[in-house]
Amino acid sequence: MVMKQFKAESKRLLELMIHSIYTHREIFLRELLSNSSDAIDKLYYKTLQDGDTGLNRDDFFIRIIPDKQARTLTIEDNGCGMTKEELENNLGVIAKSGSLNFKKDLEKTDEIEIIGQFGVGFYSAFMVSDCVTVESRAYGSDEAWCWQSKGVEGYTIGACEKENHGTKIVLSIKPSSEEESYEEFLEEHRIRSIVKKYSDYIRYPILMEVEKSRLKEGSDEERETYREEETLNSMVPIWRKNKNEITQEEYEQFYREKFYDYEAPLKVIHTSTEGVSTYNALLFIPAKAPYDYYTKEYEKGLQLYSNGVMIMEKCADLLPDYFSFVRGLVDSQDLSLNISREMLQHDRQLKLIEGRLEKKIKSELELMLKNDRENYEKFFSSFGLQLKYGIYSDFGQHKELLQDLLLFYSSSEKKPVTLKEYVSRMKEDQKDIYFVSGESVNRIEQLPQTELLREKGLEMLYLTDQVDEFALRMLHAYEEHEFKNVSSDDLGLETEEEKKAAEQQKEEYKDLLESVQKALDGKVKSVIVSQRLKSHPVCLSSEGAISLEMEKVLNAMPNAEKVQAQRVLELNPSHPVFNVLKKLQQSNPEKLSEYTQLLYTQALLIEGLPIEDPVAFSNQICNLMAE
Ligand code: ADP
Ligand code: MG
């Protein structure tokens, strides 16, 4: 028979499997049993939709047959089976779901440790087997095919006989060496314990013939052994069990296997409801955002089961976008199985469930925020961005729901705080909530614009994510306290006297300010005597709806029309440089113009904005140094 080649990436995974370390090998059984269960699900779902297939739920089974003499382990199911093409396509390449995640990590690391925690799929058979034979007959087809492989060299495929639909996988168990033993995988008690550990909740019976003993007939001493088929798994899915029957470990194990994460979830939410809609939901909040979370590739959604049968792998309608990080499943008996995707979208039950889950997730997050701050901060550093997008999107529709889940870094607390916490600490006469934007907490701390508030002991929120300022603009106010940008908005912090003094200064330096603005030749909307600067000579602020930070963000978007904030150059009248400017105005207007450029460029640098001509700037400074 012709030997066919595996795809390159499959080869790589195969090699890893063949050389996997001892402790992980047992999971091959979990993988093969899950595949059988999936295959039965597919067929069962089909029978429910078509109606007249003559198959009953009770007809389905998975069977394990260890054979010590032949040194084979057989796993057999009467699921949907595979056609010749399916055998080639499904077993010749690294498949979808689990294995794909694995593949991504494979590129990043050679860490063989991860195998134990991933759904590595069919190829895991090669961890214990040196020859894998798959006989399969697709449901509804009258031909059967046999796929066989001894490892990386490739596989063969040919016609074979098979009486019923389904798949039979025969593993030739590797020979044991001095260091390694594979015999255990042929032992009944070992197989039984692996099934219990990983596959207990599989909803179809996993059968195995086991040896039992009984009293011989007519004797009350002598015993005889006999063989009987037994169901190894309890068949109750974990989400249908009582909460108090499930350990944290079991939840975590289930989560890892089902959702291919190697970290335990940050939070498990197990909830069931009866009444208007009856459902069980088992939800997880991951500890970290998946690598593709903030990309278009990420698909949100929960698995949807109808009475224990999976009808959809990712039901997006069950989760609002802002909670798209939640993984898990919903099992409801109120959903019709014969429902199409389009109908599902308009399903009233589904809407009800979504609404309830949304409330539940929110209240669980609030609880975590209240009782387990450390974990909440972890959660927020992974998924806070998504909540902030949630505030900003849909024209601010969800801001009420989400605003109390937000955290921002506080200038006075030196850690993330909620808006509620900020407001509770506000000074007696403080009306507004102050914020500053910048690249990082460090950069913001240096911003000259923050000096005034620091001096007055006013708390500021530091915004370091691009979406932050947009989200706050969308919120507009929190508990009637408006948000004010420390570097651009009019903060109204001056006393009457200060205001008067400012007016006077404005008059007094009118000519100077005009000359400076002229020298900048349209680059700034206005030049003013600053009220916020204390020790720095100069800063930039903005007028109008677009701040400097928003300008950066908007202009960084691909294909976006360029916008520009209306820039305002602020000069500090109590800084010695200001006196220099004053003198130059009379004695040397040319130099005034030059210094103005220098100051403006410095202000740009402080803001983290691009400067127009770095070489000219550098030359100017050198000239000054040489003077
Ligand atoms: P995954 O289960 O994540 O898709 P696997 O590597 O475990 O990846 O399996 C690859 C594919 O092979 C499955 O998606 C399925 O289409 C097919 N397959 C594996 N085992 C069986 C089986 N027992 N019956 C029918 N199809 C199977
Ligand atoms: Mg699989």
XYZ file of C-alpha atoms and ligand atoms in Angstrom:
655
model
C 0.000 0.000 0.000
C 1.192 3.522 -0.722
C 2.609 5.411 2.237
C 1.247 8.943 2.506
C 3.068 11.790 4.231
C 1.897 13.796 7.194
C 1.867 17.570 7.000
C 4.991 19.135 8.510
C 3.289 20.486 11.628
C 1.643 17.130 12.291
C 5.040 15.494 12.135
C 6.324 17.862 14.753
C 3.448 17.128 17.099
C 3.819 13.413 16.468
C 7.480 13.543 17.381
C 6.633 15.310 20.594
C 4.031 12.686 21.383
C 6.339 9.805 20.695
C 8.943 11.247 23.021
C 6.590 12.582 25.619
C 7.478 12.168 29.235
C 6.094 9.366 31.214
C 3.750 11.149 33.595
C 1.497 12.507 30.905
C 0.900 9.436 28.874
C -2.343 8.392 30.478
C -4.197 11.281 28.869
C -4.206 9.499 25.502
C -7.240 7.609 26.759
C -9.072 10.790 27.691
C -8.431 12.144 24.189
C -9.688 9.068 22.399
C -12.747 8.783 24.619
C -13.574 12.457 24.086
C -13.337 11.942 20.352
C -15.698 8.988 20.568
C -18.082 10.991 22.676
C -17.931 13.891 20.201
C -18.601 11.477 17.352
C -21.653 10.069 19.116
C -22.855 13.572 19.936
C -22.685 14.426 16.255
C -24.709 11.402 15.255
C -27.172 11.719 18.119
C -27.785 15.332 17.310
C -28.423 14.361 13.726
C -30.896 11.663 14.721
C -32.765 14.164 16.842
C -32.994 16.553 13.946
C -33.894 14.009 11.288
C -36.191 12.133 13.559
C -36.600 8.854 11.743
C -33.196 7.184 11.942
C -34.332 4.453 14.251
C -31.468 5.138 16.633
C -32.117 5.583 20.307
C -30.055 7.349 22.850
C -29.608 4.081 24.698
C -28.069 2.466 21.643
C -24.905 4.499 21.880
C -21.817 3.253 23.622
C -18.046 3.394 23.766
C -16.160 0.185 24.436
C -12.639 -0.388 25.689
C -11.038 -3.758 25.051
C -7.626 -4.497 26.518
C -5.964 -7.603 25.129
C -2.820 -8.627 26.935
C -2.015 -11.498 24.590
C -2.194 -9.422 21.466
C -0.802 -6.433 23.401
C -3.470 -4.160 21.983
C -5.900 -1.687 23.444
C -9.040 -1.107 21.392
C -11.419 1.813 21.716
C -14.605 1.453 19.802
C -17.670 3.636 19.334
C -20.856 3.660 17.292
C -20.759 7.363 16.547
C -20.832 9.135 13.208
C -17.668 7.466 11.885
C -15.506 8.868 9.111
C -15.465 8.599 5.344
C -12.193 7.991 3.535
C -11.758 11.726 2.988
C -12.527 12.473 6.602
C -9.996 9.931 7.789
C -7.349 11.600 5.689
C -8.311 15.156 6.480
C -8.972 14.718 10.171
C -6.145 12.434 11.113
C -3.527 13.694 8.661
C -3.338 17.225 9.998
C -3.417 18.852 13.361
C -7.091 19.334 13.938
C -9.044 22.346 15.028
C -9.908 23.247 18.561
C -7.528 21.929 21.151
C -4.686 20.870 18.997
C -4.624 24.234 17.336
C -4.022 26.040 20.592
C -1.364 23.540 21.279
C 0.212 24.307 17.949
C 0.427 28.003 18.753
C 2.278 27.201 21.916
C 4.442 24.736 20.108
C 5.800 27.606 18.070
C 6.641 29.541 21.172
C 8.163 26.881 23.313
C 9.495 23.377 23.370
C 8.032 22.906 26.789
C 6.872 19.377 26.850
C 5.200 19.960 30.201
C 2.208 21.537 28.549
C 1.157 18.290 26.950
C -0.477 17.066 30.120
C -2.767 20.017 30.322
C -3.836 20.408 26.764
C -6.320 18.749 24.536
C -3.649 17.368 22.265
C -6.058 15.197 20.373
C -5.802 12.036 18.398
C -2.014 12.035 18.056
C -1.649 11.438 21.768
C -2.296 7.782 20.870
C 1.338 7.676 19.800
C 2.429 8.290 23.358
C 1.691 4.674 24.170
C 1.405 3.030 20.794
C 3.861 2.278 18.019
C 1.170 1.362 15.544
C -2.274 2.943 15.445
C -5.031 1.399 13.329
C -8.300 3.218 12.765
C -11.199 1.402 11.167
C -14.151 3.582 10.464
C -17.457 3.517 8.696
C -19.384 6.737 8.316
C -23.030 6.683 9.275
C -25.132 6.159 6.181
C -22.249 4.819 4.105
C -21.806 1.194 3.137
C -18.040 1.220 2.854
C -15.475 1.128 5.635
C -11.865 2.331 5.598
C -8.779 1.447 7.504
C -6.142 4.059 8.334
C -2.866 2.937 9.796
C 0.308 4.647 10.952
C 3.480 3.669 12.722
C 4.546 7.232 13.371
C 6.288 10.042 11.552
C 6.995 8.109 8.345
C 3.388 8.491 7.277
C 0.197 6.503 7.037
C -1.610 4.099 4.746
C -5.281 3.931 3.931
C -7.313 1.158 2.354
C -10.739 -0.434 2.225
C -11.802 -2.807 4.988
C -14.810 -4.629 6.373
C -16.835 -3.185 9.216
C -20.287 -4.258 10.163
C -21.641 -1.126 11.851
C -21.141 2.580 11.597
C -18.630 4.087 13.983
C -14.926 3.983 14.652
C -12.619 1.374 16.092
C -9.129 2.375 17.124
C -6.620 -0.334 17.808
C -3.437 0.673 19.599
C -0.464 -1.647 19.527
C 0.995 -0.898 22.905
C 4.712 -0.084 22.799
C 7.115 -2.688 24.084
C 8.371 -1.940 27.572
C 12.021 -1.193 28.111
C 14.071 -1.308 31.272
C 13.102 2.217 32.308
C 9.633 2.362 30.901
C 6.623 0.166 31.209
C 3.530 0.336 29.064
C 1.838 -2.790 30.410
C -0.194 -0.740 32.836
C -2.390 0.501 29.999
C -3.639 -3.025 29.507
C -4.579 -3.474 33.175
C -8.272 -3.283 33.984
C -7.879 -1.388 37.240
C -5.549 1.158 35.638
C -7.940 1.773 32.761
C -10.833 2.076 35.163
C -9.051 4.705 37.222
C -8.005 6.749 34.182
C -11.606 6.752 32.960
C -12.852 7.841 36.380
C -10.268 10.572 36.577
C -10.781 12.194 33.199
C -13.883 10.907 31.512
C -16.395 10.236 34.227
C -18.894 12.793 32.979
C -19.033 11.499 29.415
C -22.722 10.993 28.754
C -22.535 7.663 26.966
C -21.597 4.459 28.697
C -17.927 3.552 28.517
C -18.058 -0.225 28.638
C -15.377 -2.720 29.511
C -15.495 -6.380 30.231
C -14.016 -6.977 33.638
C -13.224 -10.012 35.670
C -15.474 -10.685 38.625
C -15.821 -13.484 41.070
C -18.786 -15.222 42.676
C -19.572 -18.251 44.756
C -19.812 -21.379 42.737
C -23.310 -22.726 42.396
C -24.171 -25.096 45.167
C -21.090 -24.186 47.186
C -20.735 -21.702 50.018
C -16.941 -21.558 49.859
C -15.609 -22.211 46.439
C -15.452 -19.223 44.153
C -15.277 -18.908 40.443
C -14.380 -16.021 38.233
C -16.469 -14.862 35.341
C -16.404 -11.909 32.980
C -19.026 -9.238 32.732
C -19.376 -5.969 30.940
C -19.453 -2.959 33.215
C -20.071 0.753 32.717
C -17.000 2.568 34.007
C -18.276 6.148 34.042
C -21.042 7.735 36.072
C -22.331 9.590 32.983
C -23.504 12.618 34.933
C -22.009 15.773 33.483
C -20.308 17.902 36.076
C -22.657 20.826 35.546
C -25.642 18.640 36.408
C -24.132 17.599 39.695
C -24.770 19.309 42.958
C -22.307 22.053 43.778
C -21.388 20.462 47.070
C -20.506 17.215 45.326
C -17.825 18.875 43.254
C -14.388 19.837 44.473
C -12.537 22.911 43.292
C -10.027 20.552 41.720
C -12.689 18.841 39.664
C -13.933 22.169 38.372
C -10.414 23.184 37.438
C -9.659 19.896 35.772
C -12.854 20.128 33.773
C -12.095 23.694 32.741
C -8.581 22.904 31.611
C -9.613 19.960 29.524
C -12.649 21.495 28.016
C -11.300 24.932 27.303
C -7.665 24.130 26.726
C -6.160 26.455 29.272
C -3.180 25.518 31.318
C -3.950 27.842 34.111
C -6.723 27.313 36.575
C -9.629 29.745 36.151
C -9.734 32.831 38.325
C -13.358 32.199 39.133
C -15.854 29.405 38.724
C -19.529 30.293 38.476
C -21.868 27.340 38.754
C -25.483 28.292 38.708
C -28.821 26.752 37.987
C -32.234 28.269 37.739
C -35.717 26.968 37.563
C -38.876 28.786 36.675
C -39.398 30.903 33.595
C -36.352 29.331 32.086
C -34.671 26.254 33.440
C -30.980 25.871 32.893
C -27.644 24.904 34.378
C -24.684 27.093 33.626
C -21.055 26.478 34.404
C -18.984 29.547 33.692
C -15.311 30.333 34.117
C -13.333 33.524 34.201
C -9.875 32.728 32.854
C -6.822 33.918 34.740
C -5.241 35.376 31.626
C -6.472 36.662 28.335
C -5.946 34.134 25.537
C -3.250 35.176 23.077
C -5.837 36.188 20.500
C -8.285 37.801 22.888
C -7.929 41.363 21.706
C -7.928 40.423 18.029
C -10.625 39.845 15.466
C -9.849 36.135 15.516
C -11.218 35.674 19.017
C -14.707 34.263 19.005
C -16.822 34.771 22.050
C -19.532 32.374 23.095
C -20.662 29.635 25.412
C -21.268 26.015 24.589
C -24.945 25.398 24.338
C -26.533 22.125 25.402
C -30.098 21.083 25.153
C -30.819 18.494 27.789
C -27.255 17.290 27.866
C -26.690 17.270 24.120
C -24.377 19.865 22.718
C -26.143 21.802 20.008
C -23.664 24.597 19.518
C -19.962 24.912 20.218
C -19.929 28.689 20.516
C -23.200 30.413 21.051
C -22.288 34.083 20.822
C -25.769 35.294 21.732
C -25.342 34.111 25.279
C -22.676 36.682 26.121
C -22.553 40.427 25.721
C -19.323 41.698 24.136
C -18.043 43.233 27.325
C -18.145 39.847 29.037
C -16.737 38.002 26.034
C -13.867 36.653 28.149
C -16.200 34.284 29.995
C -15.868 30.636 28.970
C -18.286 27.893 29.813
C -21.538 26.249 28.934
C -25.260 26.437 29.344
C -27.525 23.417 29.420
C -31.225 24.064 29.125
C -34.176 21.792 28.653
C -36.316 24.573 27.292
C -34.476 24.859 24.023
C -35.705 22.986 21.049
C -33.115 20.800 19.407
C -34.506 21.279 15.974
C -33.686 24.884 16.030
C -31.605 26.553 13.359
C -28.986 29.138 14.044
C -31.161 31.955 12.740
C -34.084 30.888 14.863
C -31.831 30.619 17.847
C -31.006 34.280 17.540
C -34.605 35.207 18.086
C -35.251 32.614 20.698
C -36.963 34.136 23.699
C -35.527 31.561 26.071
C -32.039 32.346 24.929
C -32.579 36.061 25.483
C -33.844 35.334 28.975
C -30.832 33.221 29.755
C -28.455 35.833 28.399
C -30.001 38.490 30.594
C -29.701 36.334 33.666
C -26.134 35.326 32.958
C -25.158 38.935 32.426
C -26.525 39.846 35.850
C -24.897 36.838 37.425
C -21.472 37.573 35.920
C -21.708 41.176 36.986
C -22.625 40.337 40.542
C -19.852 37.751 40.768
C -17.352 40.331 39.584
C -18.639 42.806 42.124
C -18.268 40.209 44.835
C -14.730 39.533 43.765
C -13.979 43.240 43.779
C -15.353 43.496 47.280
C -13.970 40.344 48.864
C -10.983 39.352 46.828
C -9.329 42.514 45.633
C -6.067 40.875 44.678
C -7.737 38.522 42.246
C -9.967 41.252 40.956
C -6.949 43.346 40.094
C -5.512 40.353 38.275
C -8.768 39.965 36.432
C -8.842 43.642 35.577
C -5.331 43.683 34.211
C -6.382 40.970 31.753
C -9.892 42.018 30.882
C -10.349 45.579 32.143
C -9.682 46.854 28.669
C -12.690 44.927 27.422
C -14.919 46.475 30.097
C -13.718 49.915 29.071
C -14.491 49.194 25.437
C -17.882 48.126 26.745
C -18.458 51.558 28.238
C -17.416 53.250 25.062
C -19.282 51.055 22.574
C -22.975 51.074 21.658
C -23.157 54.800 22.365
C -22.624 54.317 26.053
C -25.677 52.101 26.555
C -23.970 49.897 29.121
C -22.185 52.498 31.143
C -24.454 52.188 34.151
C -23.875 48.470 34.244
C -20.131 48.639 33.916
C -18.907 51.817 35.564
C -18.503 50.327 39.021
C -16.315 47.556 37.684
C -13.645 49.944 36.433
C -10.287 50.531 38.031
C -7.899 53.399 37.408
C -4.530 54.053 38.935
C -4.732 56.709 41.630
C -2.071 59.391 42.152
C -2.565 59.403 45.902
C -3.246 55.716 46.622
C -0.559 54.519 44.204
C -2.752 51.611 43.130
C -5.865 50.987 41.059
C -9.050 52.366 42.571
C -12.727 52.404 41.656
C -14.642 55.551 40.831
C -16.697 55.025 43.950
C -13.563 54.940 46.077
C -12.311 58.097 44.417
C -15.549 59.920 45.077
C -15.651 58.784 48.684
C -12.276 60.460 49.252
C -13.066 63.715 47.472
C -12.328 66.912 49.359
C -15.276 68.743 50.771
C -15.355 71.449 48.139
C -14.179 69.230 45.285
C -16.709 69.034 42.490
C -14.913 67.180 39.738
C -12.996 63.970 39.182
C -9.525 64.705 37.854
C -7.676 62.565 35.373
C -4.427 62.749 33.393
C -3.529 60.687 30.350
C -0.152 59.416 29.352
C 1.853 56.490 28.202
C 2.612 55.074 31.624
C 2.221 55.879 35.290
C 5.847 56.988 35.366
C 5.476 59.324 32.439
C 2.346 60.850 33.924
C 4.002 61.454 37.282
C 6.525 63.661 35.456
C 3.962 65.744 33.617
C 4.273 69.404 34.621
C 0.509 69.819 34.261
C -0.023 67.721 37.385
C 1.975 70.048 39.643
C -0.893 72.271 40.676
C -3.149 69.402 41.765
C -0.339 67.691 43.533
C 0.326 70.897 45.439
C -3.319 71.150 46.387
C -3.366 67.512 47.473
C -6.025 66.537 44.936
C -6.271 62.925 43.810
C -5.882 62.234 40.111
C -6.697 59.155 38.055
C -3.918 58.166 35.693
C -5.161 56.939 32.345
C -2.690 54.743 30.543
C -4.843 52.775 28.114
C -5.781 54.313 24.835
C -9.455 53.739 25.329
C -9.495 55.293 28.818
C -10.123 58.868 27.911
C -12.772 57.905 25.375
C -14.513 55.806 27.998
C -14.508 58.635 30.526
C -15.788 61.079 27.921
C -18.590 58.614 27.293
C -19.365 58.379 31.004
C -19.219 62.145 31.164
C -19.777 62.103 34.924
C -19.875 59.696 37.824
C -22.444 60.347 40.538
C -22.829 63.824 39.078
C -19.131 64.567 39.336
C -17.743 65.512 35.978
C -14.468 64.191 34.678
C -11.852 66.864 34.102
C -8.641 66.459 32.176
C -5.855 67.941 34.257
C -3.822 68.863 31.213
C -6.468 70.516 29.133
C -9.764 71.299 30.790
C -10.426 74.466 32.714
C -10.242 73.125 36.239
C -11.636 76.229 37.887
C -9.346 75.779 40.845
C -8.288 79.402 41.183
C -9.548 81.641 43.950
C -11.145 84.973 43.076
C -7.829 86.690 43.811
C -5.878 84.341 41.643
C -8.355 84.879 38.854
C -7.912 88.600 39.134
C -4.139 88.246 39.141
C -4.351 86.060 36.065
C -6.434 88.664 34.265
C -3.848 91.263 35.144
C -0.997 89.107 33.917
C -2.819 88.482 30.701
C -3.049 92.221 30.148
C 0.478 92.848 31.280
C 2.120 90.279 29.021
C -0.263 90.686 26.123
C 2.449 91.809 23.732
C 4.880 89.131 24.739
C 2.283 86.380 24.353
C 1.363 87.714 20.955
C 4.967 87.718 19.813
C 5.419 84.174 21.007
C 2.327 83.033 19.197
C 3.450 84.789 16.030
C 6.806 83.057 16.246
C 5.037 79.719 16.354
C 3.300 80.583 13.148
C -0.024 78.786 13.492
C 1.257 75.789 15.401
C -0.735 76.680 18.478
C -4.208 78.066 18.872
C -3.139 80.358 21.677
C -0.368 81.172 24.114
C -1.323 81.798 27.713
C 0.097 82.518 31.129
C -0.282 79.196 32.890
C -2.269 78.630 36.060
C -1.186 74.997 36.486
C 2.582 75.190 36.211
C 4.611 75.464 39.393
C 8.243 74.568 38.721
C 8.313 73.817 34.977
C 8.698 76.631 32.471
C 6.320 75.357 29.837
C 3.640 72.849 28.881
C 1.125 72.130 26.176
C -2.563 71.823 26.743
C -5.546 71.776 24.459
C -8.847 73.442 23.903
C -12.026 71.783 22.740
C -13.257 68.213 22.634
C -10.103 66.493 21.406
C -7.272 66.260 23.888
C -3.631 65.715 22.969
C -3.870 62.100 24.121
C -6.944 61.502 21.995
C -5.164 63.052 19.049
C -2.404 60.475 19.416
C -4.843 57.592 19.616
C -7.036 58.710 16.753
C -4.078 59.356 14.486
C -2.583 55.984 15.251
C -5.641 54.222 13.854
C -5.168 52.825 10.377
C -6.861 54.776 7.589
C -8.214 57.292 10.033
C -8.541 60.875 8.986
C -5.894 62.870 10.788
C -7.140 65.073 13.561
C -5.362 67.687 15.566
C -6.122 68.909 19.029
C -6.255 72.673 19.364
C -2.962 73.241 21.060
C -2.358 75.820 23.726
C 1.143 76.742 24.837
C 1.265 77.564 28.537
C 4.132 79.582 29.989
C 5.008 79.769 33.649
C 5.370 83.456 34.605
C 7.304 82.665 37.771
C 9.992 80.705 35.981
C 13.340 82.446 35.236
C 12.970 81.541 31.574
C 9.914 83.749 31.435
C 12.047 86.710 32.465
C 14.510 85.878 29.738
C 11.664 85.968 27.226
C 10.514 89.300 28.558
C 13.972 90.795 28.118
C 14.437 89.380 24.650
C 11.157 90.833 23.527
C 12.695 94.278 23.751
C 16.330 93.581 22.967
C 16.371 90.727 20.478
C 13.136 89.659 18.789
C 14.999 87.160 16.629
C 16.344 85.323 19.613
C 12.898 85.420 21.202
C 11.597 83.568 18.190
C 14.365 81.006 18.457
C 13.764 80.408 22.163
C 10.069 80.128 21.550
C 10.716 77.286 19.114
C 12.893 75.623 21.702
C 10.265 75.864 24.401
C 7.556 74.596 22.108
C 9.652 71.600 21.124
C 10.311 70.830 24.775
C 6.605 70.951 25.485
C 6.035 68.472 22.651
C 8.669 66.153 24.069
C 7.150 66.279 27.522
C 3.777 65.342 26.050
C 5.299 62.464 24.122
C 4.306 64.031 20.818
C 6.529 63.855 17.748
C 8.735 66.875 17.196
C 9.020 68.404 13.779
C 12.738 68.725 13.293
C 14.909 66.824 15.761
C 18.125 67.879 14.042
C 17.311 71.571 14.214
C 16.357 71.132 17.869
C 19.629 69.434 18.655
C 21.600 72.109 16.789
C 19.876 74.870 18.705
C 20.739 73.280 22.016
C 24.344 72.808 21.007
C 24.567 76.432 19.934
C 23.289 77.441 23.349
C 25.806 75.189 25.041
C 28.636 76.676 23.048
C 27.647 80.265 23.818
P -10.318 17.510 17.984
O -11.052 16.442 18.741
O -9.852 18.606 18.869
O -11.046 18.003 16.769
P -8.509 15.347 17.470
O -7.076 15.322 17.022
O -8.813 14.729 18.781
O -8.957 16.856 17.444
O -9.396 14.649 16.395
C -9.304 15.047 15.041
C -10.583 14.808 14.302
O -10.690 13.433 13.949
C -11.849 15.108 15.060
O -12.190 16.469 14.947
C -12.863 14.222 14.354
O -13.357 14.862 13.200
C -12.032 13.041 13.929
N -12.192 11.920 14.849
C -11.327 11.523 15.802
N -11.790 10.460 16.467
C -12.991 10.161 15.931
C -13.990 9.157 16.172
N -13.832 8.242 17.130
N -15.097 9.157 15.384
C -15.259 10.080 14.406
N -14.364 11.050 14.146
C -13.247 11.087 14.872
Mg -10.263 15.356 20.296
